[in-house]
Short mmCIF file of C-alpha atoms in Angstrom, two decimals:
data_model
loop_
_atom_site.label_atom_id
_atom_site.label_comp_id
_atom_site.label_asym_id
_atom_site.label_seq_id
_atom_site.Cartn_x
_atom_site.Cartn_y
_atom_site.Cartn_z
CA UNK A 1 8.74 27.31 -35.81
CA UNK A 2 8.63 23.79 -37.13
CA UNK A 3 11.28 21.13 -37.16
CA UNK A 4 12.79 21.97 -40.56
CA UNK A 5 13.09 25.65 -39.63
CA UNK A 6 14.89 24.55 -36.52
CA UNK A 7 17.28 22.35 -38.49
CA UNK A 8 17.91 25.13 -41.01
CA UNK A 9 18.82 27.63 -38.35
CA UNK A 10 20.82 25.18 -36.33
CA UNK A 11 22.83 24.14 -39.40
CA UNK A 12 23.53 27.75 -40.16
CA UNK A 13 24.59 28.53 -36.61
CA UNK A 14 26.90 25.54 -36.23
CA UNK A 15 28.24 25.54 -39.78
CA UNK A 16 27.33 21.89 -40.31
CA UNK A 17 25.32 20.47 -43.16
CA UNK A 18 21.62 20.01 -42.59
CA UNK A 19 21.94 16.25 -42.76
CA UNK A 20 24.69 16.28 -40.19
CA UNK A 21 22.74 18.65 -37.99
CA UNK A 22 19.74 16.40 -38.15
CA UNK A 23 21.85 13.45 -37.05
CA UNK A 24 23.41 15.37 -34.20
CA UNK A 25 20.07 16.64 -33.00
CA UNK A 26 18.65 13.15 -33.28
CA UNK A 27 21.45 11.78 -31.10
CA UNK A 28 20.98 14.47 -28.52
CA UNK A 29 17.26 13.85 -28.42
CA UNK A 30 17.66 10.10 -28.14
CA UNK A 31 20.04 10.48 -25.22
CA UNK A 32 17.63 12.87 -23.57
CA UNK A 33 14.67 10.55 -24.04
CA UNK A 34 16.70 7.60 -22.83
CA UNK A 35 17.51 9.38 -19.63
CA UNK A 36 13.95 10.49 -19.16
CA UNK A 37 12.57 7.04 -19.78
CA UNK A 38 14.86 5.76 -17.06
CA UNK A 39 13.21 8.28 -14.81
CA UNK A 40 16.27 10.45 -14.63
CA UNK A 41 15.80 14.18 -14.65
CA UNK A 42 17.88 16.25 -17.03
CA UNK A 43 18.61 19.92 -16.78
CA UNK A 44 19.93 22.04 -19.60
CA UNK A 45 21.37 25.41 -18.66
CA UNK A 46 19.44 28.41 -19.89
CA UNK A 47 16.63 26.23 -21.14
CA UNK A 48 15.23 24.43 -18.16
CA UNK A 49 14.82 21.12 -16.42
CA UNK A 50 13.06 18.02 -17.62
CA UNK A 51 11.86 15.76 -14.87
CA UNK A 52 9.80 12.62 -14.78
CA UNK A 53 6.90 12.53 -12.45
CA UNK A 54 4.59 9.70 -11.53
CA UNK A 55 0.98 10.69 -11.63
CA UNK A 56 -1.08 8.81 -9.12
CA UNK A 57 -4.28 6.99 -9.90
CA UNK A 58 -7.09 9.37 -10.55
CA UNK A 59 -10.77 8.95 -10.64
CA UNK A 60 -12.38 10.97 -13.37
CA UNK A 61 -15.95 11.43 -14.41
CA UNK A 62 -16.91 11.15 -18.03
CA UNK A 63 -20.11 13.13 -18.34
CA UNK A 64 -20.72 11.94 -21.87
CA UNK A 65 -21.00 8.31 -20.86
CA UNK A 66 -22.02 9.11 -17.34
CA UNK A 67 -19.33 6.83 -16.01
CA UNK A 68 -16.52 6.99 -13.57
CA UNK A 69 -13.17 6.01 -14.88
CA UNK A 70 -10.14 4.96 -12.96
CA UNK A 71 -7.13 6.33 -14.72
CA UNK A 72 -4.06 4.24 -13.95
CA UNK A 73 -0.87 5.80 -12.67
CA UNK A 74 1.47 7.00 -15.37
CA UNK A 75 4.81 8.60 -15.78
CA UNK A 76 4.92 11.94 -17.45
CA UNK A 77 7.63 14.34 -18.46
CA UNK A 78 7.51 17.72 -16.84
CA UNK A 79 9.41 20.72 -17.99
CA UNK A 80 10.19 23.70 -15.86
CA UNK A 81 11.84 26.54 -17.71
CA UNK A 82 15.00 28.16 -16.47
CA UNK A 83 14.28 31.41 -14.74
CA UNK A 84 16.35 33.39 -17.24
CA UNK A 85 14.35 32.05 -20.14
CA UNK A 86 11.13 32.59 -18.31
CA UNK A 87 11.73 36.24 -17.58
CA UNK A 88 13.11 36.77 -21.06
CA UNK A 89 9.92 35.55 -22.64
CA UNK A 90 7.53 36.83 -20.06
CA UNK A 91 5.89 39.44 -22.25
CA UNK A 92 6.90 38.25 -25.70
CA UNK A 93 4.20 39.11 -28.20
CA UNK A 94 2.48 41.26 -25.62
CA UNK A 95 4.86 44.18 -25.51
CA UNK A 96 2.00 46.59 -26.08
CA UNK A 97 0.38 45.70 -22.78
CA UNK B 1 12.66 8.94 -9.88
CA UNK B 2 14.22 11.86 -8.25
CA UNK B 3 17.67 11.24 -9.61
CA UNK B 4 19.14 13.72 -11.96
CA UNK B 5 22.18 13.80 -14.09
CA UNK B 6 24.24 16.90 -14.43
CA UNK B 7 24.57 18.76 -17.65
CA UNK B 8 28.15 17.64 -17.89
CA UNK B 9 27.17 14.00 -17.75
CA UNK B 10 24.53 14.65 -20.36
CA UNK B 11 27.07 16.25 -22.67
CA UNK B 12 29.38 13.28 -22.19
CA UNK B 13 26.62 10.88 -23.11
CA UNK B 14 25.59 12.83 -26.16
CA UNK B 15 29.18 13.25 -27.29
CA UNK B 16 29.67 9.53 -27.04
CA UNK B 17 26.49 8.77 -28.90
CA UNK B 18 27.20 11.17 -31.75
CA UNK B 19 30.95 10.56 -31.79
CA UNK B 20 31.75 14.21 -31.40
CA UNK B 21 34.03 15.96 -28.97
CA UNK B 22 32.49 17.22 -25.78
CA UNK B 23 33.33 20.77 -26.72
CA UNK B 24 31.50 20.50 -30.00
CA UNK B 25 28.52 18.91 -28.30
CA UNK B 26 28.48 21.58 -25.68
CA UNK B 27 28.41 24.39 -28.17
CA UNK B 28 25.89 22.51 -30.29
CA UNK B 29 23.49 22.40 -27.38
CA UNK B 30 24.22 26.02 -26.63
CA UNK B 31 23.20 26.92 -30.17
CA UNK B 32 20.14 24.73 -29.93
CA UNK B 33 19.01 26.46 -26.77
CA UNK B 34 19.49 29.87 -28.32
CA UNK B 35 17.56 28.92 -31.39
CA UNK B 36 14.75 27.56 -29.29
CA UNK B 37 14.68 30.81 -27.40
CA UNK B 38 14.68 32.98 -30.48
CA UNK B 39 12.12 30.72 -32.11
CA UNK B 40 9.85 31.09 -29.11
CA UNK B 41 10.31 34.82 -29.27
CA UNK B 42 9.46 35.04 -32.93
CA UNK B 43 6.73 32.51 -33.43
CA UNK B 44 5.74 31.43 -29.96
CA UNK B 45 6.38 27.74 -30.57
CA UNK B 46 9.26 25.45 -31.41
CA UNK B 47 8.71 21.87 -32.40
CA UNK B 48 11.36 19.16 -32.20
CA UNK B 49 10.34 16.06 -34.04
CA UNK B 50 10.37 12.90 -31.97
CA UNK B 51 10.67 14.87 -28.76
CA UNK B 52 8.15 17.56 -28.11
CA UNK B 53 7.03 21.08 -28.63
CA UNK B 54 7.88 24.18 -26.67
CA UNK B 55 5.15 26.78 -26.62
CA UNK B 56 4.39 30.11 -25.11
CA UNK B 57 1.01 30.31 -23.52
CA UNK B 58 -0.43 33.58 -22.35
CA UNK B 59 -1.84 33.51 -18.87
CA UNK B 60 -4.32 36.25 -18.16
CA UNK B 61 -4.11 38.48 -15.18
CA UNK B 62 -5.66 36.78 -12.18
CA UNK B 63 -6.27 37.10 -8.50
CA UNK B 64 -3.97 35.29 -6.17
CA UNK B 65 -2.88 35.11 -2.58
CA UNK B 66 0.62 35.58 -1.33
CA UNK B 67 1.18 32.30 0.38
CA UNK B 68 3.48 33.78 2.96
CA UNK B 69 1.43 36.73 4.09
CA UNK B 70 -2.05 35.61 3.06
CA UNK B 71 -2.39 38.95 1.34
CA UNK B 72 -4.50 39.15 -1.79
CA UNK B 73 -2.58 40.21 -4.83
CA UNK B 74 -3.15 40.51 -8.53
CA UNK B 75 -0.89 38.35 -10.61
CA UNK B 76 -0.21 40.20 -13.85
CA UNK B 77 -0.70 38.46 -17.15
CA UNK B 78 2.41 36.74 -18.42
CA UNK B 79 3.66 34.04 -20.71
CA UNK B 80 4.11 30.55 -19.51
CA UNK B 81 6.55 28.27 -21.25
CA UNK B 82 4.96 24.93 -21.87
CA UNK B 83 6.59 21.77 -23.07
CA UNK B 84 4.35 19.20 -24.67
CA UNK B 85 6.07 15.85 -25.15
CA UNK B 86 5.17 14.05 -28.36
CA UNK B 87 3.74 10.57 -28.45
CA UNK B 88 7.08 8.80 -28.88
CA UNK B 89 8.53 10.37 -25.79
CA UNK B 90 5.35 9.96 -23.81
CA UNK B 91 5.19 6.28 -24.59
CA UNK B 92 8.85 5.74 -23.91
CA UNK B 93 8.68 7.40 -20.54
CA UNK B 94 5.48 5.69 -19.57
CA UNK B 95 6.63 2.24 -20.62
CA UNK B 96 6.74 0.77 -17.10
CA UNK B 97 3.08 1.59 -16.71
CA UNK B 98 2.03 0.99 -20.26
CA UNK B 99 0.09 -2.16 -19.45
CA UNK B 100 -2.24 -0.44 -17.08
CA UNK B 101 -5.54 0.43 -18.65
CA UNK B 102 -8.21 2.83 -17.71
CA UNK B 103 -11.08 1.09 -16.08
CA UNK B 104 -14.72 1.98 -16.10
CA UNK B 105 -16.11 1.89 -12.64
CA UNK B 106 -19.53 1.35 -11.32
CA UNK B 107 -20.94 4.44 -9.87
CA UNK B 108 -21.57 3.31 -6.35
CA UNK B 109 -18.47 1.38 -5.43
CA UNK B 110 -16.39 4.25 -6.59
CA UNK B 111 -17.37 6.54 -3.83
CA UNK B 112 -16.22 4.11 -1.27
CA UNK B 113 -13.09 3.27 -3.08
CA UNK B 114 -12.27 6.89 -3.17
CA UNK B 115 -12.19 7.01 0.55
CA UNK B 116 -10.04 4.04 0.94
CA UNK B 117 -7.79 4.45 -1.98
CA UNK B 118 -4.78 2.29 -1.92
CA UNK B 119 -1.56 3.64 -3.33
CA UNK B 120 -0.90 3.49 -7.06
CA UNK B 121 -0.43 0.01 -7.99
CA UNK B 122 -2.47 -1.49 -5.26
CA UNK B 123 -5.50 0.35 -6.25
CA UNK B 124 -6.08 -0.43 -9.82
CA UNK B 125 -6.73 -4.03 -9.22
CA UNK B 126 -9.14 -3.20 -6.50
CA UNK B 127 -11.33 -1.58 -9.00
CA UNK B 128 -10.86 -4.18 -11.58
CA UNK B 129 -13.72 -6.39 -10.74
CA UNK B 130 -16.30 -4.17 -9.26
CA UNK B 131 -18.93 -6.30 -10.87
CA UNK B 132 -18.04 -9.68 -9.46
CA UNK B 133 -17.76 -8.07 -6.19
CA UNK B 134 -21.24 -6.83 -6.26
CA UNK B 135 -22.64 -10.21 -7.02
CA UNK B 136 -20.83 -12.13 -4.37
CA UNK B 137 -20.20 -9.27 -2.07
CA UNK B 138 -23.33 -9.56 -0.10
CA UNK B 139 -22.89 -13.18 0.61
CA UNK B 140 -19.49 -12.79 1.95
CA UNK B 141 -19.82 -9.69 3.97
CA UNK B 142 -19.85 -11.34 7.34
CA UNK B 143 -17.03 -13.67 6.52
CA UNK B 144 -14.25 -11.62 7.98
CA UNK B 145 -16.04 -11.73 11.24
CA UNK B 146 -16.15 -15.44 11.17
CA UNK B 147 -12.61 -15.68 10.23
CA UNK B 148 -11.08 -13.09 12.40
CA UNK B 149 -13.06 -13.02 15.52
CA UNK B 150 -12.10 -16.43 16.70
CA UNK B 151 -8.49 -15.55 16.32
CA UNK B 152 -8.82 -12.30 18.05
CA UNK B 153 -10.98 -13.58 20.80
CA UNK B 154 -10.10 -17.20 21.08
CA UNK B 155 -10.81 -17.79 24.77
CA UNK B 156 -13.71 -19.77 26.06
CA UNK B 157 -15.93 -21.26 23.47
CA UNK B 158 -13.24 -21.53 20.92
CA UNK B 159 -10.94 -23.35 23.12
CA UNK B 160 -13.73 -25.63 24.15
CA UNK B 161 -14.51 -26.44 20.62
CA UNK B 162 -10.89 -26.89 19.95
CA UNK B 163 -10.68 -29.34 22.76
CA UNK B 164 -13.63 -31.25 21.52
CA UNK B 165 -11.96 -31.71 18.26
CA UNK B 166 -8.36 -31.95 19.12
CA UNK B 167 -7.61 -32.38 22.68
CA UNK B 168 -8.91 -35.85 23.21
CA UNK B 169 -5.75 -37.12 21.77
CA UNK B 170 -3.66 -34.58 23.44
CA UNK B 171 -5.22 -35.17 26.77
CA UNK B 172 -4.81 -38.86 26.42
CA UNK B 173 -1.26 -38.35 25.59
CA UNK B 174 -0.72 -36.17 28.55
CA UNK B 175 -2.34 -38.52 30.89
CA UNK B 176 -0.40 -41.41 29.71
CA UNK B 177 2.84 -39.79 29.09
CA UNK B 178 3.83 -37.26 31.62
CA UNK B 179 7.09 -36.34 30.02
CA UNK B 180 5.32 -34.61 27.25
CA UNK B 181 5.66 -30.90 27.79
CA UNK B 182 2.37 -29.33 28.65
CA UNK B 183 2.67 -26.14 26.65
CA UNK B 184 2.91 -27.94 23.36
CA UNK B 185 -0.67 -28.95 22.84
CA UNK B 186 -2.22 -25.70 23.90
CA UNK B 187 -0.83 -23.37 21.31
CA UNK B 188 -1.40 -26.13 18.85
CA UNK B 189 -5.04 -26.49 19.55
CA UNK B 190 -5.83 -22.85 19.36
CA UNK B 191 -4.69 -21.64 16.00
CA UNK B 192 -5.62 -24.91 14.50
CA UNK B 193 -9.21 -24.43 15.36
CA UNK B 194 -9.49 -20.95 14.06
CA UNK B 195 -7.74 -22.08 10.98
CA UNK B 196 -10.12 -24.86 10.33
CA UNK B 197 -12.98 -22.52 10.19
CA UNK B 198 -11.09 -20.27 7.96
CA UNK B 199 -10.18 -23.12 5.68
CA UNK B 200 -13.73 -23.39 4.67
CA UNK B 201 -13.63 -20.37 2.48
CA UNK B 202 -10.13 -19.46 1.59
CA UNK B 203 -11.04 -18.39 -1.86
CA UNK B 204 -13.88 -16.15 -0.99
CA UNK B 205 -12.22 -14.63 1.95
CA UNK B 206 -9.36 -13.73 -0.20
CA UNK B 207 -11.49 -12.30 -2.93
CA UNK B 208 -13.62 -10.34 -0.66
CA UNK B 209 -10.85 -9.03 1.45
CA UNK B 210 -9.29 -7.49 -1.52
CA UNK B 211 -12.15 -5.17 -1.86
CA UNK B 212 -13.27 -2.99 0.82
CA UNK B 213 -15.46 -4.50 3.37
CA UNK B 214 -18.29 -2.37 4.58
CA UNK B 215 -17.74 -0.71 7.86
CA UNK B 216 -20.48 -2.60 9.55
CA UNK B 217 -19.07 -6.06 9.97
CA UNK B 218 -15.80 -4.73 11.12
CA UNK B 219 -17.31 -2.88 13.95
CA UNK B 220 -18.87 -6.04 15.06
CA UNK B 221 -15.63 -7.65 14.57
CA UNK B 222 -14.28 -5.38 17.16
CA UNK B 223 -17.12 -6.16 19.43
CA UNK B 224 -16.20 -9.79 19.11
CA UNK B 225 -18.15 -12.78 18.26
CA UNK B 226 -20.87 -12.42 20.83
CA UNK B 227 -24.52 -12.79 19.86
CA UNK B 228 -24.82 -10.41 17.02
CA UNK B 229 -28.46 -9.56 16.90
CA UNK B 230 -28.69 -8.67 20.52
CA UNK B 231 -25.65 -6.57 20.39
CA UNK B 232 -26.73 -4.61 17.42
CA UNK B 233 -30.09 -3.92 18.93
CA UNK B 234 -29.02 -3.16 22.42
CA UNK B 235 -26.19 -0.90 21.68
CA UNK B 236 -27.90 1.18 19.09
CA UNK B 237 -31.59 1.49 19.81
CA UNK B 238 -34.47 2.05 17.46
CA UNK B 239 -32.69 3.51 14.49
CA UNK B 240 -30.72 0.38 14.21
CA UNK B 241 -33.54 -2.02 13.81
CA UNK B 242 -33.15 -1.89 10.07
CA UNK B 243 -29.48 -2.52 10.33
CA UNK B 244 -30.14 -5.40 12.64
CA UNK B 245 -32.59 -6.86 10.17
CA UNK B 246 -30.01 -6.52 7.43
CA UNK B 247 -27.45 -8.23 9.59
CA UNK B 248 -29.79 -11.09 10.31
CA UNK B 249 -30.44 -11.55 6.64
CA UNK B 250 -26.74 -11.44 5.94
CA UNK B 251 -26.09 -14.05 8.59
CA UNK B 252 -28.79 -16.25 7.18
CA UNK B 253 -27.24 -16.01 3.77
CA UNK B 254 -23.86 -16.72 5.22
CA UNK B 255 -25.09 -19.80 6.95
CA UNK B 256 -26.63 -21.12 3.77
CA UNK B 257 -23.44 -20.33 2.01
CA UNK B 258 -21.38 -22.11 4.59
CA UNK B 259 -23.58 -25.15 4.40
CA UNK B 260 -23.15 -25.26 0.68
CA UNK B 261 -19.46 -24.98 1.09
CA UNK B 262 -19.49 -27.73 3.59
CA UNK B 263 -21.36 -30.08 1.37
CA UNK B 264 -19.27 -29.25 -1.61
CA UNK B 265 -15.74 -29.44 -0.56
CA UNK B 266 -15.07 -29.98 3.09
CA UNK B 267 -12.49 -32.57 2.20
CA UNK B 268 -9.72 -31.05 4.20
CA UNK B 269 -11.76 -30.39 7.24
CA UNK B 270 -13.29 -33.78 7.17
CA UNK B 271 -10.00 -35.55 6.90
CA UNK B 272 -8.36 -33.59 9.63
CA UNK B 273 -11.26 -34.17 11.88
CA UNK B 274 -11.31 -37.84 11.13
CA UNK B 275 -7.71 -38.12 11.89
CA UNK B 276 -8.23 -36.55 15.17
CA UNK B 277 -11.17 -38.66 16.01
CA UNK B 278 -9.31 -41.76 15.08
CA UNK B 279 -5.98 -41.07 16.64
CA UNK B 280 -7.10 -40.98 20.23
CA UNK B 281 -8.23 -44.58 20.02
CA UNK B 282 -4.92 -46.31 19.69
CA UNK B 283 -3.47 -46.03 23.14
CA UNK B 284 0.03 -46.67 21.96
CA UNK B 285 1.93 -43.59 22.91
CA UNK B 286 4.73 -43.34 20.40
CA UNK B 287 2.39 -43.60 17.45
CA UNK B 288 0.27 -40.51 17.85
CA UNK B 289 3.26 -38.40 18.48
CA UNK B 290 4.70 -38.26 15.01
CA UNK B 291 1.26 -38.04 13.57
CA UNK B 292 0.47 -35.09 15.63
CA UNK B 293 3.59 -33.37 14.59
CA UNK B 294 2.75 -33.94 11.00
CA UNK B 295 -0.63 -32.36 11.24
CA UNK B 296 0.57 -29.55 13.37
CA UNK B 297 3.70 -28.39 11.76
CA UNK B 298 2.48 -26.81 8.61
CA UNK B 299 -0.42 -25.12 10.24
CA UNK B 300 0.34 -24.21 13.77
CA UNK B 301 2.76 -21.41 14.33
CA UNK B 302 1.24 -18.09 13.41
CA UNK B 303 4.57 -16.30 13.42
CA UNK B 304 6.49 -16.65 10.23
CA UNK B 305 9.89 -16.93 11.86
CA UNK B 306 10.12 -20.54 12.76
CA UNK B 307 7.99 -21.50 9.83
CA UNK B 308 8.83 -23.07 6.58
CA UNK B 309 8.16 -20.38 4.07
CA UNK B 310 4.61 -20.84 2.83
CA UNK B 311 5.49 -20.39 -0.83
CA UNK B 312 7.72 -22.50 -2.98
CA UNK B 313 10.62 -20.42 -4.09
CA UNK B 314 12.52 -19.94 -7.29
CA UNK B 315 15.27 -17.58 -8.39
CA UNK B 316 14.41 -14.76 -10.73
CA UNK B 317 16.63 -12.34 -12.54
CA UNK B 318 15.01 -8.98 -13.03
CA UNK B 319 14.55 -7.90 -16.62
CA UNK B 320 14.61 -4.32 -17.74
CA UNK B 321 11.22 -2.74 -17.29
CA UNK B 322 10.02 -5.15 -14.66
CA UNK B 323 8.70 -4.07 -11.33
CA UNK B 324 7.53 -5.89 -8.22
CA UNK B 325 4.08 -5.41 -9.54
CA UNK B 326 4.72 -6.98 -12.93
CA UNK B 327 6.75 -9.84 -11.49
CA UNK B 328 4.02 -10.66 -9.04
CA UNK B 329 1.52 -10.46 -11.84
CA UNK B 330 3.34 -12.78 -14.20
CA UNK B 331 4.88 -15.23 -11.73
CA UNK B 332 2.30 -15.37 -9.00
CA UNK B 333 -0.80 -14.53 -10.94
CA UNK B 334 -1.79 -11.59 -8.81
CA UNK B 335 0.06 -8.30 -8.78
CA UNK B 336 -1.22 -7.58 -5.31
CA UNK B 337 1.06 -10.21 -3.91
CA UNK B 338 4.13 -8.16 -4.74
CA UNK B 339 5.01 -7.39 -1.12
CA UNK B 340 5.88 -11.05 -0.70
CA UNK B 341 8.67 -10.56 -3.20
CA UNK B 342 9.78 -7.45 -1.42
CA UNK B 343 9.70 -9.19 1.91
CA UNK B 344 11.88 -11.99 0.55
CA UNK B 345 14.46 -9.72 -0.94
CA UNK B 346 14.38 -6.63 1.15
CA UNK B 347 17.90 -7.24 2.39
CA UNK B 348 19.12 -6.58 -1.12
CA UNK B 349 17.45 -3.28 -1.67
CA UNK B 350 15.78 -1.34 0.94
CA UNK B 351 13.46 0.71 -1.20
CA UNK B 352 10.37 -1.22 -2.32
CA UNK B 353 9.83 1.20 -5.18
CA UNK B 354 12.98 0.29 -6.99
CA UNK B 355 14.44 -2.88 -8.28
CA UNK B 356 17.36 -3.00 -10.62
CA UNK B 357 17.56 -4.98 -13.80
CA UNK B 358 19.81 -8.04 -13.54
CA UNK B 359 19.22 -8.21 -9.84
CA UNK B 360 18.72 -11.76 -8.66
CA UNK B 361 15.65 -12.15 -6.56
CA UNK B 362 14.06 -15.06 -4.82
CA UNK B 363 10.43 -15.21 -5.68
CA UNK B 364 7.51 -17.50 -4.97
CA UNK B 365 6.62 -19.82 -7.79
CA UNK B 366 3.57 -21.74 -6.78
CA UNK B 367 1.08 -19.20 -5.65
CA UNK B 368 -2.50 -19.75 -6.61
CA UNK B 369 -3.96 -16.36 -5.90
CA UNK B 370 -7.48 -17.68 -5.49
CA UNK B 371 -6.51 -20.45 -3.12
CA UNK B 372 -4.01 -18.93 -0.78
CA UNK B 373 -3.61 -20.74 2.48
CA UNK B 374 -3.76 -18.85 5.70
CA UNK B 375 -0.05 -18.92 6.08
CA UNK B 376 0.36 -17.52 2.62
CA UNK B 377 -2.12 -14.81 3.39
CA UNK B 378 -0.18 -13.99 6.51
CA UNK B 379 2.98 -13.88 4.50
CA UNK B 380 1.40 -11.39 2.16
CA UNK B 381 0.30 -9.36 5.15
CA UNK B 382 3.84 -9.44 6.51
CA UNK B 383 5.06 -8.22 3.17
CA UNK B 384 2.66 -5.32 3.30
CA UNK B 385 3.80 -4.69 6.82
CA UNK B 386 7.40 -4.37 5.70
CA UNK B 387 6.35 -2.04 2.95
CA UNK B 388 4.39 -0.09 5.49
CA UNK B 389 7.39 0.20 7.79
CA UNK B 390 9.56 1.39 4.98
CA UNK B 391 6.99 3.85 3.77
CA UNK B 392 6.32 5.14 7.25
CA UNK B 393 9.94 6.14 7.47
CA UNK B 394 10.28 7.56 4.05
CA UNK B 395 6.91 8.74 2.85
CA UNK B 396 4.74 8.83 5.96
CA UNK B 397 1.77 10.32 4.16
CA UNK B 398 1.30 7.19 2.05
CA UNK B 399 2.06 4.63 4.70
CA UNK B 400 -1.45 4.19 5.99
CA UNK B 401 -2.64 2.56 2.78
CA UNK B 402 -0.17 -0.24 3.21
CA UNK B 403 -1.18 -0.72 6.79
CA UNK B 404 -4.73 -0.95 5.59
CA UNK B 405 -3.66 -3.60 3.13
CA UNK B 406 -2.08 -5.61 5.94
CA UNK B 407 -5.53 -5.93 7.43
CA UNK B 408 -6.91 -7.06 4.12
CA UNK B 409 -4.76 -10.15 4.24
CA UNK B 410 -4.53 -10.83 7.92
CA UNK B 411 -6.30 -9.05 10.74
CA UNK B 412 -4.19 -11.00 13.19
CA UNK B 413 -1.03 -9.46 12.00
CA UNK B 414 -2.63 -6.08 11.87
CA UNK B 415 -3.70 -6.37 15.48
CA UNK B 416 -0.32 -7.65 16.51
CA UNK B 417 1.29 -4.38 15.52
CA UNK B 418 -1.26 -2.10 17.05
CA UNK B 419 1.19 -0.60 19.49
CA UNK B 420 4.03 0.00 17.08
CA UNK B 421 2.23 1.96 14.44
CA UNK B 422 1.23 5.53 14.14
CA UNK B 423 -2.14 6.18 15.75
CA UNK B 424 -3.61 7.85 12.68
CA UNK B 425 -2.44 5.11 10.38
CA UNK B 426 -3.92 2.61 12.76
CA UNK B 427 -7.24 4.32 12.75
CA UNK B 428 -7.23 4.43 9.00
CA UNK B 429 -6.30 0.78 8.78
CA UNK B 430 -9.37 -0.19 10.78
CA UNK B 431 -11.73 1.69 8.52
CA UNK B 432 -13.33 -0.57 6.06
#
C-alpha cells in the first residue's frame, strides 16, 4: 500500500478531506520524527514502539576493495511491533501453511 | 536516549501541532493504526511518505535453542514486522553524528585497534591517521618509557640528576638560610626533572600516545628504566634475541631523534637550565627565592588541586545538537579532549553523555592539541578518570576503555589510582 492509498483510506475513515488528512498525517509524522530525533522513544498502542538506539563503531570488511572500514557510531530508529499486531499478522499471506 | 514519552503526551503534542482537539487526534491515530494493520494484511507493506515503510517479512522455519532450558527447538516460520525509516527520518535522527565519516583503515593497524577499541567517540579519531602513525610510529615507540619511567621510578639516578641541575641553588639556599623549610625543594626538584625530559617531545608523545603503543615498551616500562638490553636478554632467553635487537635499533633511532630534537628546539630546556646554573652564583638570599618560585609554580605540583588550571577558560553556551565531542573539536581543536570539558562542568550534570542546549559551560579556550603541556595532559587524563568513574558506576562494561585512555594521557595518574579501580579494568588499561 503506498502513501496515496493510505491517505485515501484514512480520509474515508475519518470523514475528512484528503488534503486535510494529508496535513494531519504530516503533523503527526513531524511530531513523531521530532521526538525521535531528540532521542526520545515513542510508543503507539496497538502498533508498537519506536526507539532510538546508538549503534557503536563497527569495523567492517569490504571485500570488493579489500579494505577495512571503520563505520562511525550512528543513531538509528528501531521499531518493535506491539504483541497484538505481531500475533495478528503472524501468518498473513501464509494461511495455507 | 532511553527516555520515552507516553502516548498521552504524544497525542497532546500532535493535537497542539495540528490545532485539533485531543479527542480528534486520538481517534485519528487509532484509525491510522488500523489502516496500517489492514494494509499490512492485504498487501504486506505500508509506506508513509517522509517517515518510513512498514513491511511484513517472512522468516523461514529455523532451529533455535530455548535460552532458559538449553533445549533445542524448531522455531516455526512466521512473519516479522519490519519498519524501514526513510532517508529524511534517518538523517534527522542521526544528526548529532552526521559529521562522522566512515574511514578506510589500513589492514594491519586494524587488528590491534580492534582489541583496544575505545568507546564510540573516542575511537574514530584513533583510526583517523593510521598512516601518519605508521611513519612516525617506529621512531616514537620507546618514548613513553622515557617519559614515564622517570616519574614512576624517580629514586636514585633521577634525583641525582635533578640535584645536579637544580639543587645547587637549593642547597646553597638551605645552607645559608636555615629558616627555609626543607621539604620545599625536594618535591620541587623531582617532578621538575622528569618534566624537563618530557618537555623535549610534547608533541610526539601526545601524538603517539593517542594511538596504541605496542605492548613491548610498556612491559619494559613496568620493569623500569634499568639497562634495557640486558633485561630483555636475561629475562627472556634465546627466543628474545630478535626482540632485543629490535629494541636496540629502536633505542638507537630514539637517541638520534632526541638529538635532533635537542638541536632544533631545546629553547625551553636550555633557558631553564641556564637559569638554574646562573642563580646559584649570586649569594644574596632574598633574590633567588622569588625566582625559584616563579620557575616552580607552574610546573611543580603534579596534583591538579592546588594548581592553576592548565587551560585558559571561557564561557560557552551549548547550542542544540552540540555534544562534548563537537565542542572539544571546534573549541579545542581535538575532540579527544572532551573529558576536560566534562571535568570542568561535571557539577552541573552528572552524566557525561548528556548536555543540554542553553546550558552554560566553562570550557578551555587556548588548547593547542599538538603542543599540550604536561599539566594539560594530566588534566585530560583527570577528565578521562572522571568519565571512567562515572561509567564504572553506570555502565561498568564500558568503563575500562576510559581507564585505558587515562593512561594514554598520563601514566602517572593511571598508576595513582591503581588501588581504587576494578582489577579487570586495571589490567585492560595496562594493555597497550
